[in-house]
CSV table of C-alpha atoms in Angstrom, one decimal:
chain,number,residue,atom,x,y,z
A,1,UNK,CA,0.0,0.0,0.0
A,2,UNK,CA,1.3,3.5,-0.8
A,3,UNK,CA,0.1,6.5,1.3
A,4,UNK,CA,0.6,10.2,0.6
A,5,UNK,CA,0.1,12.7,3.3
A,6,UNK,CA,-0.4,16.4,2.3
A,7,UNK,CA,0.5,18.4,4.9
A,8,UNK,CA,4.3,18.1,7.1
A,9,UNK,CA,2.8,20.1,10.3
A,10,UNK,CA,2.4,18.6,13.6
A,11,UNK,CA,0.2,15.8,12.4
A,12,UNK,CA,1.0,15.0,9.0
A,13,UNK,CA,4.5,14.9,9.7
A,14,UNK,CA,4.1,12.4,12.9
A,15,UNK,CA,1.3,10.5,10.6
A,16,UNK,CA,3.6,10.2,7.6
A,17,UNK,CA,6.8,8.8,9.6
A,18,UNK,CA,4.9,6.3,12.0
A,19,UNK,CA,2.8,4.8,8.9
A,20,UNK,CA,6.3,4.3,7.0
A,21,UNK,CA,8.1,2.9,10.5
A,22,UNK,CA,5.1,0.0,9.7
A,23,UNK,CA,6.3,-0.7,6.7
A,24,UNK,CA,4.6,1.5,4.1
A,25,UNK,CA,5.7,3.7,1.5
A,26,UNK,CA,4.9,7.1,2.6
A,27,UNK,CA,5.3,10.3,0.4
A,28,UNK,CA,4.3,13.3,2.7
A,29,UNK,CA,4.0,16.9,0.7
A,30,UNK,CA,3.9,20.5,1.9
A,31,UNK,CA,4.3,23.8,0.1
A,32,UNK,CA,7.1,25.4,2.2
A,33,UNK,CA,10.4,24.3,0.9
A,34,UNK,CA,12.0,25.6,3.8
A,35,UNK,CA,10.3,23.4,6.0
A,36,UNK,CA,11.2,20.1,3.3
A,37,UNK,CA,14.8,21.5,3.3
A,38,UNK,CA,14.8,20.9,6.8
A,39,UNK,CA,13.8,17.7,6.9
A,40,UNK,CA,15.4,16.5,3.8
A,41,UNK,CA,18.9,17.8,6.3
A,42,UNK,CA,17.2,15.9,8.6
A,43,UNK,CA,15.8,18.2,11.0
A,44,UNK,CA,12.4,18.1,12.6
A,45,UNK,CA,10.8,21.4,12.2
A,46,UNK,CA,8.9,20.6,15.7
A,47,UNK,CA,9.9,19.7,19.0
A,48,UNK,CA,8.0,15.7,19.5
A,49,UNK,CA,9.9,13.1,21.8
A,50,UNK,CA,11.0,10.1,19.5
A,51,UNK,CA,10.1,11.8,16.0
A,52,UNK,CA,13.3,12.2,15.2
A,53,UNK,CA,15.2,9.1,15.0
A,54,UNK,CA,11.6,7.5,12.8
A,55,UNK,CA,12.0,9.9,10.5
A,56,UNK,CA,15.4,8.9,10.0
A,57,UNK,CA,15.3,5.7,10.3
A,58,UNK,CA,12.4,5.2,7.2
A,59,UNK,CA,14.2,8.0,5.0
A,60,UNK,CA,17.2,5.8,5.4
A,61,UNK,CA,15.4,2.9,4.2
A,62,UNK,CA,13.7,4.7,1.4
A,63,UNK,CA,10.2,4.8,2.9
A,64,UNK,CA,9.4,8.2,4.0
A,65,UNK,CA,10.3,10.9,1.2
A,66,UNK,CA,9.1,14.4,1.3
A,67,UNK,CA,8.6,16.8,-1.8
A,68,UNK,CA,6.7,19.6,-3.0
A,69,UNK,CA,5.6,17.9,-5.8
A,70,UNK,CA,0.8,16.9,-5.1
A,71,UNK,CA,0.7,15.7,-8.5
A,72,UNK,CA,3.2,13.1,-8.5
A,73,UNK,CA,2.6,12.1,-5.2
A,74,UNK,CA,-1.2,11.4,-5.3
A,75,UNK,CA,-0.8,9.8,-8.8
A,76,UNK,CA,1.3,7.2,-7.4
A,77,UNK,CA,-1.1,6.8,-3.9
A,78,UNK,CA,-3.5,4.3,-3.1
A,79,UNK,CA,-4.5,6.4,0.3
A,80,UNK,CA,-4.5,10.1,0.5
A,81,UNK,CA,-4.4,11.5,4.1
A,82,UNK,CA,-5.1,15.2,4.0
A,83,UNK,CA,-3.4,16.8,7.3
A,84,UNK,CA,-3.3,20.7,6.6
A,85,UNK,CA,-4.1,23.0,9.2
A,86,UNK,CA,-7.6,24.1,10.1
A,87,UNK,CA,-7.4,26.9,12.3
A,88,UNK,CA,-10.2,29.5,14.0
A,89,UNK,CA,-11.4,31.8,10.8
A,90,UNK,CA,-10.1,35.3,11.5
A,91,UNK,CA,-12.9,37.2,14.2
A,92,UNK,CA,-14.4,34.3,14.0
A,93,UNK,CA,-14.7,31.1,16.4
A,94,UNK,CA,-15.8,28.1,13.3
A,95,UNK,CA,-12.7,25.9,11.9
A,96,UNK,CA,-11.1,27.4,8.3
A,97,UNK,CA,-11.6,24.8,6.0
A,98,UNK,CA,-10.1,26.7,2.7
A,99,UNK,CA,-7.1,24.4,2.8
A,100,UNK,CA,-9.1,21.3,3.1
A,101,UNK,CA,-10.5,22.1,0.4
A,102,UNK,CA,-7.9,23.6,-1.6
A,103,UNK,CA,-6.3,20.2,-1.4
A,104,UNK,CA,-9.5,18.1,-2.4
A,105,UNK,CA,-9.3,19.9,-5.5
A,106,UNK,CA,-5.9,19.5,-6.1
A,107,UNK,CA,-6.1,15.7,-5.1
A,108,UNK,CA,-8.8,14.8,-7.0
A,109,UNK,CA,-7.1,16.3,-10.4
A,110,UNK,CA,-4.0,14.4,-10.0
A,111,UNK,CA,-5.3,11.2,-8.6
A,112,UNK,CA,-4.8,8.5,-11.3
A,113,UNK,CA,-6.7,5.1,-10.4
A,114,UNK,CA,-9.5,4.3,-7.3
A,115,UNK,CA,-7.9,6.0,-4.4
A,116,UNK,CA,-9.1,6.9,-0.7
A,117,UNK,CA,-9.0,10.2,0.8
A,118,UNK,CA,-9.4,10.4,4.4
A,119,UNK,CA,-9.8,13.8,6.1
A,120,UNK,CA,-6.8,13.5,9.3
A,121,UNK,CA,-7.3,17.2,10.0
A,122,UNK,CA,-9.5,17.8,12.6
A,123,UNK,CA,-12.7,18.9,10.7
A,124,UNK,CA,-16.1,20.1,12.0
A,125,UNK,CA,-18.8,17.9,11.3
A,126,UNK,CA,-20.0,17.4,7.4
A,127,UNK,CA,-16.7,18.1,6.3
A,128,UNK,CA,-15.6,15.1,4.9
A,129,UNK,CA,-19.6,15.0,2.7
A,130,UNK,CA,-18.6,18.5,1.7
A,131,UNK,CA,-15.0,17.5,0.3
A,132,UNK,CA,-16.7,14.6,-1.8
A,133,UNK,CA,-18.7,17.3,-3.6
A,134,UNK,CA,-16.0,20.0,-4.1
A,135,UNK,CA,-13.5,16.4,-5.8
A,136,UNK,CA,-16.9,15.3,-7.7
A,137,UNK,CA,-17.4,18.3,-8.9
A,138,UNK,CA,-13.7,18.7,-10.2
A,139,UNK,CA,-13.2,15.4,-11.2
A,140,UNK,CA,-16.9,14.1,-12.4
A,141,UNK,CA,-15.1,10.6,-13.4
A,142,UNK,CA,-13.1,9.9,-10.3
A,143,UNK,CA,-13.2,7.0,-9.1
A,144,UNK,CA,-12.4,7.7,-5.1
A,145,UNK,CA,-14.1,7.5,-1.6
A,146,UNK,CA,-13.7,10.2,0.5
A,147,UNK,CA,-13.2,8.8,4.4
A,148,UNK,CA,-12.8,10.7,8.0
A,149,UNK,CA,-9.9,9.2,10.4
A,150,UNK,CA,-9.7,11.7,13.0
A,151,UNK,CA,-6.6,11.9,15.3
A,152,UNK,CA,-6.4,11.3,19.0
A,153,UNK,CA,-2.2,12.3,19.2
A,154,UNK,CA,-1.0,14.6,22.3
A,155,UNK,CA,1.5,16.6,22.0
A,156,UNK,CA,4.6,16.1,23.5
A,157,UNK,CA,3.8,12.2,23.1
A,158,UNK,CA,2.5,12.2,19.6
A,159,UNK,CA,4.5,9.2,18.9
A,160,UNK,CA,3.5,7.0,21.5
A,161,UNK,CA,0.1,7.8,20.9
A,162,UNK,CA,0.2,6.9,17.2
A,163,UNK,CA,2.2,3.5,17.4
A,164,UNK,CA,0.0,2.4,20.7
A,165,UNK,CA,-3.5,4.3,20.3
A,166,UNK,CA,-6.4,3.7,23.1
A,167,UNK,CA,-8.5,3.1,19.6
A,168,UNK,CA,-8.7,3.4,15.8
A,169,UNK,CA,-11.8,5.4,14.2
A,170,UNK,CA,-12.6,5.4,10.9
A,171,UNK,CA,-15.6,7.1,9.7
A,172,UNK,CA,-16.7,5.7,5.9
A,173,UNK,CA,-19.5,5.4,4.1
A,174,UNK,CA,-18.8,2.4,1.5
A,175,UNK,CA,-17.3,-1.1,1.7
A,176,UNK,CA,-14.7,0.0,-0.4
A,177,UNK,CA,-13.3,2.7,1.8
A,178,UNK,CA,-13.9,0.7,4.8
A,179,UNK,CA,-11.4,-2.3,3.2
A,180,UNK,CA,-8.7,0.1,2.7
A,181,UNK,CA,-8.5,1.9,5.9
A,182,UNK,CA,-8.9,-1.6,7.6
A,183,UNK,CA,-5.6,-2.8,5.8
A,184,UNK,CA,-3.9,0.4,6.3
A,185,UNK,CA,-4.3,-0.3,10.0
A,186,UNK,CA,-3.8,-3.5,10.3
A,187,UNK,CA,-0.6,-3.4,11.5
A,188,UNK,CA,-2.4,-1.9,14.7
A,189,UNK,CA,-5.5,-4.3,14.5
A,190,UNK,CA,-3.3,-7.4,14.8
A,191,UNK,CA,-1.7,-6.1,18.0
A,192,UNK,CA,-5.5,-5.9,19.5
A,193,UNK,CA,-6.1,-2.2,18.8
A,194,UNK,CA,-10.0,-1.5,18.8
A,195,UNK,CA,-10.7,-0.2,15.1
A,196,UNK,CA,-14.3,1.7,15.5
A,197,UNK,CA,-15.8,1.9,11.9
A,198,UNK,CA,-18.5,4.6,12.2
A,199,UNK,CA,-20.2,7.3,9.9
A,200,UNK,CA,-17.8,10.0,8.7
A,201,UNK,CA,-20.5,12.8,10.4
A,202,UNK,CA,-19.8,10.3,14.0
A,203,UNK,CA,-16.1,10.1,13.3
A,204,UNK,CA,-16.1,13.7,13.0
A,205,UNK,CA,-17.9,14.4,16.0
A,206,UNK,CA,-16.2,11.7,18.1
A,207,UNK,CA,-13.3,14.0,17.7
A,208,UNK,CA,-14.3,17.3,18.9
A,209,UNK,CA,-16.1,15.3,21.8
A,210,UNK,CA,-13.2,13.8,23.1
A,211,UNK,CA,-11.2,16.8,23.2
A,212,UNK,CA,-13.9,19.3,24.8
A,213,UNK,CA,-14.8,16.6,26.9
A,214,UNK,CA,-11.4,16.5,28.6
A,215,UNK,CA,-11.3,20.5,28.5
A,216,UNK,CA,-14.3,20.2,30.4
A,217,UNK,CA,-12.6,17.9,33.0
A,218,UNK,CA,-9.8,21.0,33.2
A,219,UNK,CA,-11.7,23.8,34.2
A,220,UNK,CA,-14.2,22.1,36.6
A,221,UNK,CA,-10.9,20.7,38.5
A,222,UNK,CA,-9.7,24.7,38.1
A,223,UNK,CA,-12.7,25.8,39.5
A,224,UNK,CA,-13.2,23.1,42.2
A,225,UNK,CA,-9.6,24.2,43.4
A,226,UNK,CA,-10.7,27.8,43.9
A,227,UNK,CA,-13.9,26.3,45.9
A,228,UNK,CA,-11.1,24.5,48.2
A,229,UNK,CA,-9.0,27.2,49.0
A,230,UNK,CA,-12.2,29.1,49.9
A,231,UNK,CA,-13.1,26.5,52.2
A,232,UNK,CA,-9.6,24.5,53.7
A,233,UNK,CA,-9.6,22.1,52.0
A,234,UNK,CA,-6.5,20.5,49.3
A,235,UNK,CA,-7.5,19.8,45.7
A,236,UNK,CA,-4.6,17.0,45.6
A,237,UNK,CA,-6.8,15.1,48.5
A,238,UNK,CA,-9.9,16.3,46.9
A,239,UNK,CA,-9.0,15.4,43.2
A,240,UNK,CA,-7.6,12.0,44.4
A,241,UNK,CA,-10.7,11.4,46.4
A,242,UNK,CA,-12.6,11.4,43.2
A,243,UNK,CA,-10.0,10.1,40.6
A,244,UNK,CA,-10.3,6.3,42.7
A,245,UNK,CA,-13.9,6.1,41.4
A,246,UNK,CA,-13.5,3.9,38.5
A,247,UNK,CA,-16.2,5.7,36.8
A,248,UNK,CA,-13.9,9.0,37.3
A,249,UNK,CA,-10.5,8.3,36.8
A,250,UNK,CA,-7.8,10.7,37.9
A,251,UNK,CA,-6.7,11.6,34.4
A,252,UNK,CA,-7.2,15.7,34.0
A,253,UNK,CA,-7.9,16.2,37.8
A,254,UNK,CA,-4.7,18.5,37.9
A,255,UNK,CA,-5.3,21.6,38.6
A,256,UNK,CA,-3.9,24.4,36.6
A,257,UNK,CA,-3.4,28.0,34.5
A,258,UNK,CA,-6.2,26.9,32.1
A,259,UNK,CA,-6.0,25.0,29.1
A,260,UNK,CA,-3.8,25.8,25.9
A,261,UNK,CA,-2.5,24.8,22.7
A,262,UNK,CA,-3.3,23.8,19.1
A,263,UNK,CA,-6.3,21.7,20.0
A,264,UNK,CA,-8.9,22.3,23.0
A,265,UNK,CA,-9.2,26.3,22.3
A,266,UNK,CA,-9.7,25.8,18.7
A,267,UNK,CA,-12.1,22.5,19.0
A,268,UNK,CA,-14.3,23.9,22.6
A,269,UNK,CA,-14.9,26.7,20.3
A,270,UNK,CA,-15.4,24.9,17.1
A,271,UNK,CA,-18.0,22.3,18.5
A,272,UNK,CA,-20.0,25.2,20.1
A,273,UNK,CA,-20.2,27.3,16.8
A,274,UNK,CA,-21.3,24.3,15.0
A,275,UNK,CA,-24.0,23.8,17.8
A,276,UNK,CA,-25.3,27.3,17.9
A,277,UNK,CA,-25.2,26.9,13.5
A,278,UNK,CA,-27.4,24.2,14.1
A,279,UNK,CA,-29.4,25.4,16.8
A,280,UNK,CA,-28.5,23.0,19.4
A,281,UNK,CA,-26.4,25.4,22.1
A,282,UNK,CA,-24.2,23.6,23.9
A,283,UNK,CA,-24.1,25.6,27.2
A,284,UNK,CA,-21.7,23.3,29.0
A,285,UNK,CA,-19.4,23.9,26.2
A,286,UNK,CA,-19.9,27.8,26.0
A,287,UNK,CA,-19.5,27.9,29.9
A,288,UNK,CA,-15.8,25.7,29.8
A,289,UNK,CA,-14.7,28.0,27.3
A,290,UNK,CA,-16.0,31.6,29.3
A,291,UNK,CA,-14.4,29.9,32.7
A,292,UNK,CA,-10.9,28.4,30.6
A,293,UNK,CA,-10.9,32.2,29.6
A,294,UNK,CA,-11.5,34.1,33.3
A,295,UNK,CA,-8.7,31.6,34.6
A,296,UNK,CA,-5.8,32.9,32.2
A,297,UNK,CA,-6.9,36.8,32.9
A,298,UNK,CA,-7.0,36.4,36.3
A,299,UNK,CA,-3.1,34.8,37.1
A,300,UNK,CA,-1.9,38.1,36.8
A,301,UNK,CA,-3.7,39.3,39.9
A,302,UNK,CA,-2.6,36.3,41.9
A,303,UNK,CA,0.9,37.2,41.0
A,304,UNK,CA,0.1,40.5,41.6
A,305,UNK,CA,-1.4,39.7,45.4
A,306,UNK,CA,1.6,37.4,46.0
A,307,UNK,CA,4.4,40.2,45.4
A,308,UNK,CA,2.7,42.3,47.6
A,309,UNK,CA,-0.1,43.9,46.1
A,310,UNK,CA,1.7,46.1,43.1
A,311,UNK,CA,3.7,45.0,40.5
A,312,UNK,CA,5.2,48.5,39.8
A,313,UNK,CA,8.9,48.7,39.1
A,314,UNK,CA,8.6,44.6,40.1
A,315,UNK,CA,10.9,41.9,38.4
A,316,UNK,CA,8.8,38.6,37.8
A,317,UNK,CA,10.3,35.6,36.4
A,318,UNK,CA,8.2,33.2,34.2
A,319,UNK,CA,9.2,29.2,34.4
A,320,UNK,CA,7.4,27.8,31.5
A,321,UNK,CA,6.2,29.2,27.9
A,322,UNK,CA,4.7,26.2,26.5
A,323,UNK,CA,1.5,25.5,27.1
A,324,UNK,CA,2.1,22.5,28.5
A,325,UNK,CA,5.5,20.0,29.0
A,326,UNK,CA,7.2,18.2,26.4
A,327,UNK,CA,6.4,20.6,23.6
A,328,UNK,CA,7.5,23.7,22.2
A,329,UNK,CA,4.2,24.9,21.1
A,330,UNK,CA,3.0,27.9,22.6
A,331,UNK,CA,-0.4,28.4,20.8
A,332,UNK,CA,-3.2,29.9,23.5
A,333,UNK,CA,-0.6,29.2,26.0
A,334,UNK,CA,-1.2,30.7,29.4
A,335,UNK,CA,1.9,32.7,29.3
A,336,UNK,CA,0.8,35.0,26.2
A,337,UNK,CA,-1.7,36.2,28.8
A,338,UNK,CA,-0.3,36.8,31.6
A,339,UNK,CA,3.6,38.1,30.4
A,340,UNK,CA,1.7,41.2,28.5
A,341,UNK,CA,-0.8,41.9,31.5
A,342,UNK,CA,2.1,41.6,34.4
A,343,UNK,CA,3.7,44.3,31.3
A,344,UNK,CA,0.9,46.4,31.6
A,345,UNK,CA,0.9,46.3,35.6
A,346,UNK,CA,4.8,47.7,35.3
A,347,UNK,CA,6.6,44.4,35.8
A,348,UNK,CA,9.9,43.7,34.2
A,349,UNK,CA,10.0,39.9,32.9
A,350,UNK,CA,12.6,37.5,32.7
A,351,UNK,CA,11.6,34.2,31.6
A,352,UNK,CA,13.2,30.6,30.6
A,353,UNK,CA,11.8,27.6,29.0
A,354,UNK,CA,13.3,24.1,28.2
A,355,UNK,CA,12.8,24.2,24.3
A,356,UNK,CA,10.2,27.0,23.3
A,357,UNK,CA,12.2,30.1,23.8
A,358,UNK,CA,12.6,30.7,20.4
A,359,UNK,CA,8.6,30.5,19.6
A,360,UNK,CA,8.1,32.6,22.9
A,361,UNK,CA,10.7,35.4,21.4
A,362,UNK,CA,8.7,35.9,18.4
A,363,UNK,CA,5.1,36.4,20.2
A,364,UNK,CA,6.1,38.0,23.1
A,365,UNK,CA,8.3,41.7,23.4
A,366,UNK,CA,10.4,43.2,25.9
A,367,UNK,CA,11.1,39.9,27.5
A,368,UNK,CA,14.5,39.3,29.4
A,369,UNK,CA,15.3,35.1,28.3
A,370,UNK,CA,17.4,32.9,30.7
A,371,UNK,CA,19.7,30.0,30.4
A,372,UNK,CA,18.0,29.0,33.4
A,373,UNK,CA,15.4,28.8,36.1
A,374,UNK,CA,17.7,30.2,38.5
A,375,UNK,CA,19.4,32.9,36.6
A,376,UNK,CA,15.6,33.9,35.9
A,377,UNK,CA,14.7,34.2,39.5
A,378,UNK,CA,17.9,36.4,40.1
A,379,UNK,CA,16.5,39.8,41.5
A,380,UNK,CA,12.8,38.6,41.4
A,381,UNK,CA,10.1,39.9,43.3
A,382,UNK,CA,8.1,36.7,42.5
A,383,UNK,CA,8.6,33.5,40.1
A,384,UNK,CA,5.6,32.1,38.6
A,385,UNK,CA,5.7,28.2,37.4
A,386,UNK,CA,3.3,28.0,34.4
A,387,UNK,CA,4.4,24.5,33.0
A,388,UNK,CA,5.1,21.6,34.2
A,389,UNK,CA,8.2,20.3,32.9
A,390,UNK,CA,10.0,17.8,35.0
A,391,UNK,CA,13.6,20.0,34.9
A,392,UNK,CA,11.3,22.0,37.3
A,393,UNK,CA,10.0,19.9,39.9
A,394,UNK,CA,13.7,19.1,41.1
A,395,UNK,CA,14.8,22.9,41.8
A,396,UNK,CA,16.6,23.7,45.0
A,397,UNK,CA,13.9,26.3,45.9
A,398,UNK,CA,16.2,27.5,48.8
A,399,UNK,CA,19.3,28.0,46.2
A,400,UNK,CA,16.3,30.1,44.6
A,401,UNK,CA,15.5,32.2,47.3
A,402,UNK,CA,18.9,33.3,47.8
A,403,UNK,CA,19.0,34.8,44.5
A,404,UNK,CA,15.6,37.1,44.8
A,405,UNK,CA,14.9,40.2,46.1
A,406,UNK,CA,11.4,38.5,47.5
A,407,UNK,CA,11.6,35.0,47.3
A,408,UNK,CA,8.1,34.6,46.2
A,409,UNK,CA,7.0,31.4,44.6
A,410,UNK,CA,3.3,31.2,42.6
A,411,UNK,CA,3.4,27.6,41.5
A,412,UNK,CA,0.4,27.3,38.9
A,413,UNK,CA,1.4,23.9,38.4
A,414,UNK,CA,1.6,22.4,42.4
A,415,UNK,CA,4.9,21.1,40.9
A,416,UNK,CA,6.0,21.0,45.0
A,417,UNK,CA,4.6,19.6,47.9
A,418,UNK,CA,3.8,21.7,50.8
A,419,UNK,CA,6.1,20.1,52.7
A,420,UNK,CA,8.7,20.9,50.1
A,421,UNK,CA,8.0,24.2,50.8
A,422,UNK,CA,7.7,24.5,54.5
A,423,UNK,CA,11.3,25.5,55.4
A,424,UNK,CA,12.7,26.9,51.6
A,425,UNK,CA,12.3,30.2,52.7
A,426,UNK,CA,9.6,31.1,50.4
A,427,UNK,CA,6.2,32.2,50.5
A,428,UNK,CA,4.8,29.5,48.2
A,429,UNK,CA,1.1,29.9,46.7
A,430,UNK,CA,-0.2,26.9,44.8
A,431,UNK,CA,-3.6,26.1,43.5
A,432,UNK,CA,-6.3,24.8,45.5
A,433,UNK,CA,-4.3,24.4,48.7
A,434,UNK,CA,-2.7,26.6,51.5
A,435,UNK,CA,-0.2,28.8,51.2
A,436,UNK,CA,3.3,28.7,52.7
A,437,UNK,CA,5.0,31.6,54.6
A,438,UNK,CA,8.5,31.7,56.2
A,439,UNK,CA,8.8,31.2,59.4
A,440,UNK,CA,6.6,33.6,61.8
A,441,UNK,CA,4.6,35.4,58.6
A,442,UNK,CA,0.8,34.3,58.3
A,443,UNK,CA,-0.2,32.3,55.9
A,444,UNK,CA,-3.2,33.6,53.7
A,445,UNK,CA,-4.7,32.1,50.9
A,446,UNK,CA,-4.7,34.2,47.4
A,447,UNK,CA,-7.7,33.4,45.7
A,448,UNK,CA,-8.4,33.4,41.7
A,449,UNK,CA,-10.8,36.6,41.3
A,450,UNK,CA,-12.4,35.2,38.7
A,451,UNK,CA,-14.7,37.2,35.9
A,452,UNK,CA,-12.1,39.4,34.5
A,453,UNK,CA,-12.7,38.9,31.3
C-alpha cells in the first residue's frame, strides 16, 4: 500500500513517519520548501519526543520521502491523508476549512486510479460530505471514496500515541473505503487495537467530543480548586478522592493555568459554533470556554497579590512558555496572557523555557530570556511556574531564594509539595491548597478573582 500525506505540520508529519516505521511507502507533501529543506537535512521542524530518530530511520530505508511535488505524489497513492491546518477563521470562532478544500481539489485532479481520501485534520462535522462534492465536482469521473480518520495524538507524546493508540476510528460510508483503511491499520488491528468503523458525520464528531470533553474535566478541577481554598480544603486530596472512582478516573484532575494549545481552544470553540449553527447550544461547552478564559486573565492578579499587592517597578520571572511540557508549542498558552498583563501592571519579565524560547521570542516583546530557572529568578520579586516540565519539579527552591529580592513562589502547576515548601524560605502559593509563609509570617490564601474577562 502507498500512502501520501499532504501536509508536514504537527500531524501530518508524525502521521507520515509512523505509517512508513510499519512498513509503508509514505510520500508526505507540503508547500514550504524551507520546511522540506529541513527535513530532507534531517531536521524536525517541531519539537515531538522520539520523532526524530523515525523519521530517519524510514528515510534511510527509502520509505518516507518528502517533496513539494501533489501531483506526482497522489498519482502514485492508493490512500491520501489530507493533514493541513484548520485553524479559528479570523474574528471568528468556526474551523477554516479553505485548505481542506484547496487540497481536495488538487487531489482529485491528480489522482490516477481508485484511491481513498481520508480527512486527518481535525474537521467540524459534514466536512468530509462536503469534500466529496468539491473532488466530484472537479473530477466528475473519479473514481475515489472520501473517508474521515480523525486523530487522537497529544503533543509532546504524539508518537507514543500513534504506534500504541487507546483506539482506531474510521468514519466511511462504503465497503470499499472501509477495506482500505482496515488494511492500512492493520498493523495496529493485529496487536489488538479497537478499530471503531463509524459514519464520517460520527467520526467527525467523536473528535471534537473527546477533546472538549477533557477540556471540560480542566476547568471544573480549576474551579473546584478555587472552591477549596475558599473553604480549607487540598485539591490533591480532593481530586484523588474522586479520581479512585473507576467511573472518574484521575486523568485531568490537575489543577492548573487553564488549558492551551493547538487543539482544546480551537475545538471547545469549534463544536460550540457548530451547535449554535445548528441550533442546538451547547451551554456546557460555551460555559468551559467563558471559565478556561477568566482563569488565564485572572493569574496576573494572583501574581500581583503574591508580590505584595503592586507589580510597579517589580521583576517577575516566568518558568514555563509552552502550554504545557514536552512541547515547544505555545499556541493559547497561558503565558501569552499573563507576560503582556504583568507588562501592563509595570513588571519587568525575565523568563526561561526548556525548548520553546525561540517560539516565545517571536510572540512576546520586551522579555528578558534565561539559560536558566535560577538565573531567571535572580532579582525577582516573585517566580511564577506555568508548565510543568519535570527540569522543574527538582529545583533547589532555597538555592532560589537566595538569588531574589522577594523570594516569592506562585506555583500554577503544584509542581512542590507543601512540605517541600515548609522551610525553603519562600512564601509558596499553589492552586487549590494553603499557602506557605517563612517562618513567623501568616499564611493567607490568594484566591483566583475570577470574571475578569
Amino acid at each position: 500500500m502507498k500512502i501520501t500525506v499532504i501536509g508536514a505540520g504537527y500531524v501530518g508529519l508524525v502521521s507520515a513517519a509512523c505509517f512508513s516505521d510499519f512498513g509503508y511507502e509514505v510520500i508526505c507533501v507540503d508547500h514550504d520548501r524551507r520546511k522540506l529543506a529541513l527535513l530532507e537535512g534531517g531536521k524536525i521542524p517541531i519539537y515531538e519526543q522520539g520523532l526524530e530518530p523515525i523519521v530517519a530511520a524510514n528515510r534511510a530505508a527509502g520509505r518516507l520521502t518528502f517533496t513539494d511535488k501533489l501531483k506526482d505524489a497522489v498519482a502514485q497513492a492508493d490512500v491520501v491523508l489530507i493533514a493541513v491546518g484548520t485553524p479559528a477563521r479570523e474574528g471568528e470562532e468556526g474551523a477554516d476549512l479553505s485548505y481542506v478544500h484547496a487540497a481536495g481539489e488538487e487531489i482529485a485532479l491528480a489522482m490516477q486510479g481508485f484511491t481513498v481520501i481520508v480527512t486527518k485534520s481535525t474537521v467540524p462535522v459534514g466536512t468530509t460530505a462536503r469534500l466529496r462534492e468539491i473532488m466530484s465536482r472537479a473530477r466528475p469521473d473519479g473514481d475515489f471514496e472520501v473517508a474521515s480518520n480523525p486523530e487522537f495524538m497529544r503533543e509532546g507524546s504524539a508518537v507514543e500515541d500513534f504506534l500504541r493508540p487507546d483506539r482506531v476510528v474510521v468514519g466511511v460510508s462504503s465497503e470499499r473505503a472501509e477495506k482500505a483503511l482496515s488494511q492500512l491499520y492493520r498493523p495496529l488491528t493485529t496487536r489488538n487495537v479497537p478499530l471503531l468503523v463509524t459514519s464520517c458525520e460520527a467520526a467527525e464528531v467523536i473528535k471534537y467530543a473527546a477533546n472538549t470533553f477533557l477540556a471540560t474535566r480542566i476547568a471544573f478541577v480549576n474551579e473546584l480548586a478555587d472552591l477549596c481554598e475558599a473553604v480549607g480544603a487540598d485539591i490533591e486530596d480532593v481530586a484523588r478522592g474522586m479520581g479512585l472512582d473507576k467511573r472518574i478516573g484521575l486523568q485531568f484532575l490537575s489543577p492548573g493555568p487553564g488549558y492551551g494549545g493547538s487543539c482544546f481552544p480551537k475545538d471547545t470553540r469549534a463544536l460550540a459554533h457548530t451547535a449554535r449553527q445548528r441550533g442546538r447550544p451547547f451551554s456546557i461547552v460555551e460555559k468551559v470556554i467563558a471559565a478556561n478564559e477568566s482563569r488565564k486573565h485572572a493569574l496576573a492578579e494572583r501574581v500581583q497579590q503574591a508580590a505584595g499587592g503592586t507589580l510597579a517597578g517589580k521583576r517577575i520571572a516566568i518558568l514555563g512558555i509552552a502550554f504545557k511540557a514536552e512541547t515547544d508549542d505555545i499556541r493559547d498558552a497561558a503565558a501569552l496572557t499573563l507576560i503582556p498583563e504583568l507588562q501592563r501592571r509595570g513588571a519587568s519579565i525575565a523568563a526561561f523555557d526548556p525548548v520553546a524560547m525561540d517560539n516565545g521570542r517571536q510572540a512576546l516583546e520586551s522579555v528578558q530570556w534565561c539559560a536558566d530557572a535560577y538565573s531567571a529568578a535572580i532579582g525577582a520579586d516573585a517566580v511564577a511556574i506555568l508548565t510543568e516540565w519535570n527540569a522543574f519539579r527538582g529545583l533547589d527552591l532555597r538555592r532560589m531564594a537566595r538569588g531574589m529580592r522577594q523570594p516569592v513562589l506562585v506555583d500554577f502547576r503544584n509542581l512542590f509539595s507543601i512540605s517541600d515548601a515548609k522551610g525553603s524560605g519562600m512564601a509558596y502559593h499553589s492552586i487549590g491548597r494553603a499557602s506557605v509563609q517563612p517562618a513567623g509570617q501568616k499564611a493567607d490564601v490568594i484566591p483566583f478573582k475570577t470574571g475578569a474577562v
